Coordinates of N, CA and C in Angstrom, one line a residue:
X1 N 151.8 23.1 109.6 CA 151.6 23.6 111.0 C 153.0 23.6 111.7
X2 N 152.8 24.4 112.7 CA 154.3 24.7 113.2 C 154.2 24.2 114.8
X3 N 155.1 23.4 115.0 CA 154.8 23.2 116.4 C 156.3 23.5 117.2
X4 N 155.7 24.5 118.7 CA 157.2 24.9 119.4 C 156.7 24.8 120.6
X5 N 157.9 25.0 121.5 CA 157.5 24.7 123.0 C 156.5 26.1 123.9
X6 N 156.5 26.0 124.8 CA 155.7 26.8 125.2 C 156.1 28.6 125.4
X7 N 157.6 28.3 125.5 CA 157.6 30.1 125.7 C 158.5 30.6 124.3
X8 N 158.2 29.7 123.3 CA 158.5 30.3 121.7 C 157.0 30.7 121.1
X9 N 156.8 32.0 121.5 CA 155.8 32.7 120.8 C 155.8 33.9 119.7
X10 N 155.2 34.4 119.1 CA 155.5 34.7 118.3 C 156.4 35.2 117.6
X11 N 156.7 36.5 118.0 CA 157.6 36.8 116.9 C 159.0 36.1 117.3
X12 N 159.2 35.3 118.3 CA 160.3 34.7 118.7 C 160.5 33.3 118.0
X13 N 159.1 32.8 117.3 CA 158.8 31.7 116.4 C 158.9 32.1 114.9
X14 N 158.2 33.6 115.3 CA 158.5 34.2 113.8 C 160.2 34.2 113.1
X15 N 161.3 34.6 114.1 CA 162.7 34.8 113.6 C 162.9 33.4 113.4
X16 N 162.8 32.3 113.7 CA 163.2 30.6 114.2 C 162.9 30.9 112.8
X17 N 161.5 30.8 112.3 CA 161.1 30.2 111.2 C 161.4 30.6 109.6
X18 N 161.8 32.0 110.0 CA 162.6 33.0 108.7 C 164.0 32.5 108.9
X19 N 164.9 32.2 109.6 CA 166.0 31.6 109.5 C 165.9 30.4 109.2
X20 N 165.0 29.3 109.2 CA 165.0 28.1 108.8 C 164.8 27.8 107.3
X21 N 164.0 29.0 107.0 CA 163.6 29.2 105.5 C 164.7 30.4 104.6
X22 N 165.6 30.4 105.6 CA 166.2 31.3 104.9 C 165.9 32.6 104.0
X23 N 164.5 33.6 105.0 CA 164.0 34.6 104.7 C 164.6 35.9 104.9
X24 N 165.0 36.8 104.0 CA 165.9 38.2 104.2 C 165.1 38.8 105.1
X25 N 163.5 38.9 105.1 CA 162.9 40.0 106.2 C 162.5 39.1 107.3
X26 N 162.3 38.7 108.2 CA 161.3 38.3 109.0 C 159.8 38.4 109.2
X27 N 159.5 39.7 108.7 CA 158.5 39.7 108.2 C 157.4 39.4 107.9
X28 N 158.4 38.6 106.4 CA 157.6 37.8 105.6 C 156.8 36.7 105.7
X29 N 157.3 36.2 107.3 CA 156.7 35.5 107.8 C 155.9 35.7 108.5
X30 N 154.1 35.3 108.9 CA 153.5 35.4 109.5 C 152.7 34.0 110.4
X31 N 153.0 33.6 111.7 CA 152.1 32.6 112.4 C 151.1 33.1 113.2
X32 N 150.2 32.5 113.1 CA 148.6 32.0 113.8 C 147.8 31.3 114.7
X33 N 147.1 31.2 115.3 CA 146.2 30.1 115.9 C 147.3 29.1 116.2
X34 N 147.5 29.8 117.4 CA 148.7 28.8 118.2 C 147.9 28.2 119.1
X35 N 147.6 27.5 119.1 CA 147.2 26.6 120.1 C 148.1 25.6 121.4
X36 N 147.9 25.6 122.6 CA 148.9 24.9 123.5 C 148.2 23.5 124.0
X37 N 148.9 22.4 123.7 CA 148.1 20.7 124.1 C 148.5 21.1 124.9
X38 N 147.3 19.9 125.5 CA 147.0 19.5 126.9 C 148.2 19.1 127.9
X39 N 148.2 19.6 128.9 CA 149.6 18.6 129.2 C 150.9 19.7 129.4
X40 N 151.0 20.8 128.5 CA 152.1 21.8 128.1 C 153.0 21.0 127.4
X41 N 153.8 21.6 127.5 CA 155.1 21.7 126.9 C 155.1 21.8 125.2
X42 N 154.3 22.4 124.4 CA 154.1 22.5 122.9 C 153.1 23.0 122.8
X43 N 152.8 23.6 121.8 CA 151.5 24.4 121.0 C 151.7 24.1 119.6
X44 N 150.8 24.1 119.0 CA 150.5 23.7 117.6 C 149.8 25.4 117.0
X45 N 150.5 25.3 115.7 CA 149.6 26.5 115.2 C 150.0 26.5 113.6
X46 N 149.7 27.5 113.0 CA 150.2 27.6 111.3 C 150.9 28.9 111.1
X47 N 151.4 28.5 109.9 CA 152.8 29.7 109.8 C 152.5 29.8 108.1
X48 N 152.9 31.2 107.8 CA 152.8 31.3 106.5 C 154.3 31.9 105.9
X49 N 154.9 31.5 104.8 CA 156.1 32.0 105.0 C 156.6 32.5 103.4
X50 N 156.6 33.8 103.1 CA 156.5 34.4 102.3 C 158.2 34.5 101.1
X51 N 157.9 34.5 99.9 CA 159.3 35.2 99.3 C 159.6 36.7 99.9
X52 N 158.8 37.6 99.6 CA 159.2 38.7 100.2 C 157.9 39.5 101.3
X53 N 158.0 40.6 101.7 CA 157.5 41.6 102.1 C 156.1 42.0 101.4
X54 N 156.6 42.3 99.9 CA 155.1 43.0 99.1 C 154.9 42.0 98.3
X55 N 154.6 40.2 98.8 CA 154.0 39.3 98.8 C 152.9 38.6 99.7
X56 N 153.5 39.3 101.0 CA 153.2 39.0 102.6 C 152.1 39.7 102.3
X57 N 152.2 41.4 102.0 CA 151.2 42.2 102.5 C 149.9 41.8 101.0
X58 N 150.1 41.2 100.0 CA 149.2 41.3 99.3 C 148.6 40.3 99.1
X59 N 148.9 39.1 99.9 CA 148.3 38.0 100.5 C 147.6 37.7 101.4
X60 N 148.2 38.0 102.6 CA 147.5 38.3 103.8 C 146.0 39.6 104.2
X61 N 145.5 39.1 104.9 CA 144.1 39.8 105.2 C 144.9 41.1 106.1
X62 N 144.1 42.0 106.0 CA 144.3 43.3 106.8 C 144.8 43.2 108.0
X63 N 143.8 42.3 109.0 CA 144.2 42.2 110.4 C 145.5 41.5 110.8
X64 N 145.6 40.5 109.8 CA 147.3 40.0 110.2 C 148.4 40.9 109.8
X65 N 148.3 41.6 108.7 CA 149.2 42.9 108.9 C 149.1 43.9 109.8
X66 N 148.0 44.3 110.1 CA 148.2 45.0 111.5 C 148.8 44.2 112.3
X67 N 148.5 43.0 113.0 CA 149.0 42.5 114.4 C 150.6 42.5 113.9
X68 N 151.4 42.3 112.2 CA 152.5 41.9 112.7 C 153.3 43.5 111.7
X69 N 152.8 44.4 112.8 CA 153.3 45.8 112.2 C 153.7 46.3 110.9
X70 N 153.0 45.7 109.9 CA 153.4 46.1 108.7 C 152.3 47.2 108.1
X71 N 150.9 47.6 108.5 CA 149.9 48.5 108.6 C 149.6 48.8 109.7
X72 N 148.9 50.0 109.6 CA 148.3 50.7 110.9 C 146.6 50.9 110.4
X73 N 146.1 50.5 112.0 CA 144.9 50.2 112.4 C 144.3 51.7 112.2
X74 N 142.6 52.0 111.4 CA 142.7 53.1 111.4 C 141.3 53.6 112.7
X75 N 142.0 54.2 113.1 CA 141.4 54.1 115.1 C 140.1 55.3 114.7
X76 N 138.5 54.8 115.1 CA 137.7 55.6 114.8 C 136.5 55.1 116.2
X77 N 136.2 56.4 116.8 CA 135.4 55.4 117.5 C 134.4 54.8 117.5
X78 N 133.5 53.8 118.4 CA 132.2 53.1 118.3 C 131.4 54.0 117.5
X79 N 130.9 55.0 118.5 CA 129.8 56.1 117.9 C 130.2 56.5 116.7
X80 N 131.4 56.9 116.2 CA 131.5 57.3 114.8 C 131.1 56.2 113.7
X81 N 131.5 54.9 114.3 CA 131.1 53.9 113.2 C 129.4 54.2 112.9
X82 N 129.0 53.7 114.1 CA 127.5 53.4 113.8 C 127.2 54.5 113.4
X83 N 127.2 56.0 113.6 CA 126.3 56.7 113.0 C 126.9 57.2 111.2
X84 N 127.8 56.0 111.0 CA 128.4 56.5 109.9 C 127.3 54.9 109.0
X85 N 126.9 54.2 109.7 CA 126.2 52.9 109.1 C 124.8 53.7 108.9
X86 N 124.8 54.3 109.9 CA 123.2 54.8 109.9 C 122.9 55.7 108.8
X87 N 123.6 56.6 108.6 CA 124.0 58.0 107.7 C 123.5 56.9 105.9
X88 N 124.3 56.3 106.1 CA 124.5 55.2 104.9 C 123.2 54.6 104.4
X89 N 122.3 54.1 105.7 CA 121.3 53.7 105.8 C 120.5 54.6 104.7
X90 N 120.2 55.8 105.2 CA 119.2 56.7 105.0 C 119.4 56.9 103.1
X91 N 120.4 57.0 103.0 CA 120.8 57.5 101.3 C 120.3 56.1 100.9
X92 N 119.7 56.3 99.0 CA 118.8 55.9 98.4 C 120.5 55.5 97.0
X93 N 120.2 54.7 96.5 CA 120.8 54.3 95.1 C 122.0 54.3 95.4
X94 N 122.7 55.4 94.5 CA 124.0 55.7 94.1 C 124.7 56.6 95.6
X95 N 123.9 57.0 95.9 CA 124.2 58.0 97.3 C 124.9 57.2 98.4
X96 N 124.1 56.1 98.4 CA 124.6 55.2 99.4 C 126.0 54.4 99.1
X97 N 126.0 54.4 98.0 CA 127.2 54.1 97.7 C 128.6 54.7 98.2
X98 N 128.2 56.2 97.4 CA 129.2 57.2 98.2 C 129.2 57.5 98.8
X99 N 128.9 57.3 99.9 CA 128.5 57.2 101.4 C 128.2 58.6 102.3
X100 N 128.7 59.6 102.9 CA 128.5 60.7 103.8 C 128.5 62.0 102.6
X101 N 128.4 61.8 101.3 CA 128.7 63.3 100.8 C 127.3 63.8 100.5
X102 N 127.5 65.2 100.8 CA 126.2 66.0 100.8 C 125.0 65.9 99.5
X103 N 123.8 65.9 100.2 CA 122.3 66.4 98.7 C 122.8 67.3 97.7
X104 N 122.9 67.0 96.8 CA 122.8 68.0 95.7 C 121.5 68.7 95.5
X105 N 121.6 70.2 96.0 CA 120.3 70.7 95.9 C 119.8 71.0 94.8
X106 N 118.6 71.0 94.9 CA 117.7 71.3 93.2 C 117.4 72.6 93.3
X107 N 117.5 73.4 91.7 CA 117.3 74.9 91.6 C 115.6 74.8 91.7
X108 N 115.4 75.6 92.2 CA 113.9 76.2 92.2 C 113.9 78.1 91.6

């Protein structure tokens, strides 16, 4: 766990901690659940601190590489979600699997 004072936040904890570790990217480091005790003056939280870059990103979960700019969020809105669950819903077997592609019509 990483503990710093109160106005070392992220990515300002993030450079501290890549230079202490002697990391080429900063990057590669990612901290979390920072928490601030009672009282001020410190926060407690966890730091994860990587050999490189394309260790960081294939360790770490999706949303921590979003928040620390190494992926981009892919922006869709509410309504498109749900009616894309719903869509999903309705298909049977294999269909549902592959989720929005068209009935294969039957010759008559």
């Amino acid at each position: 766990s990483a503990v710093s004072t109160q106005s070392t936040w992220g990515k300002e904890l993030q450079k501290r901690l890549a230079g202490m570790f002697k990391v080429e990217d900063e990057n590669a480091v990612c901290v979390f659940k920072m928490k601030t005790v009672f009282g001020g003056g410190k926060a407690i939280g966890f730091g994860c601190v990587y050999d490189s870059v394309a260790q960081f990103k294939k360790v770490e979960p999706k949303f921590r590489r979003i928040r620390n700019g190494l992926q981009t969020k892919k922006e869709s809105s509410r309504k498109q979600r749900k009616e894309r669950k719903n869509k999903a819903k309705k298909g049977r077997g294999i269909r549902k699997m592959q989720g929005s592609k068209k009935k294969a019509k039957k010759a008559e």
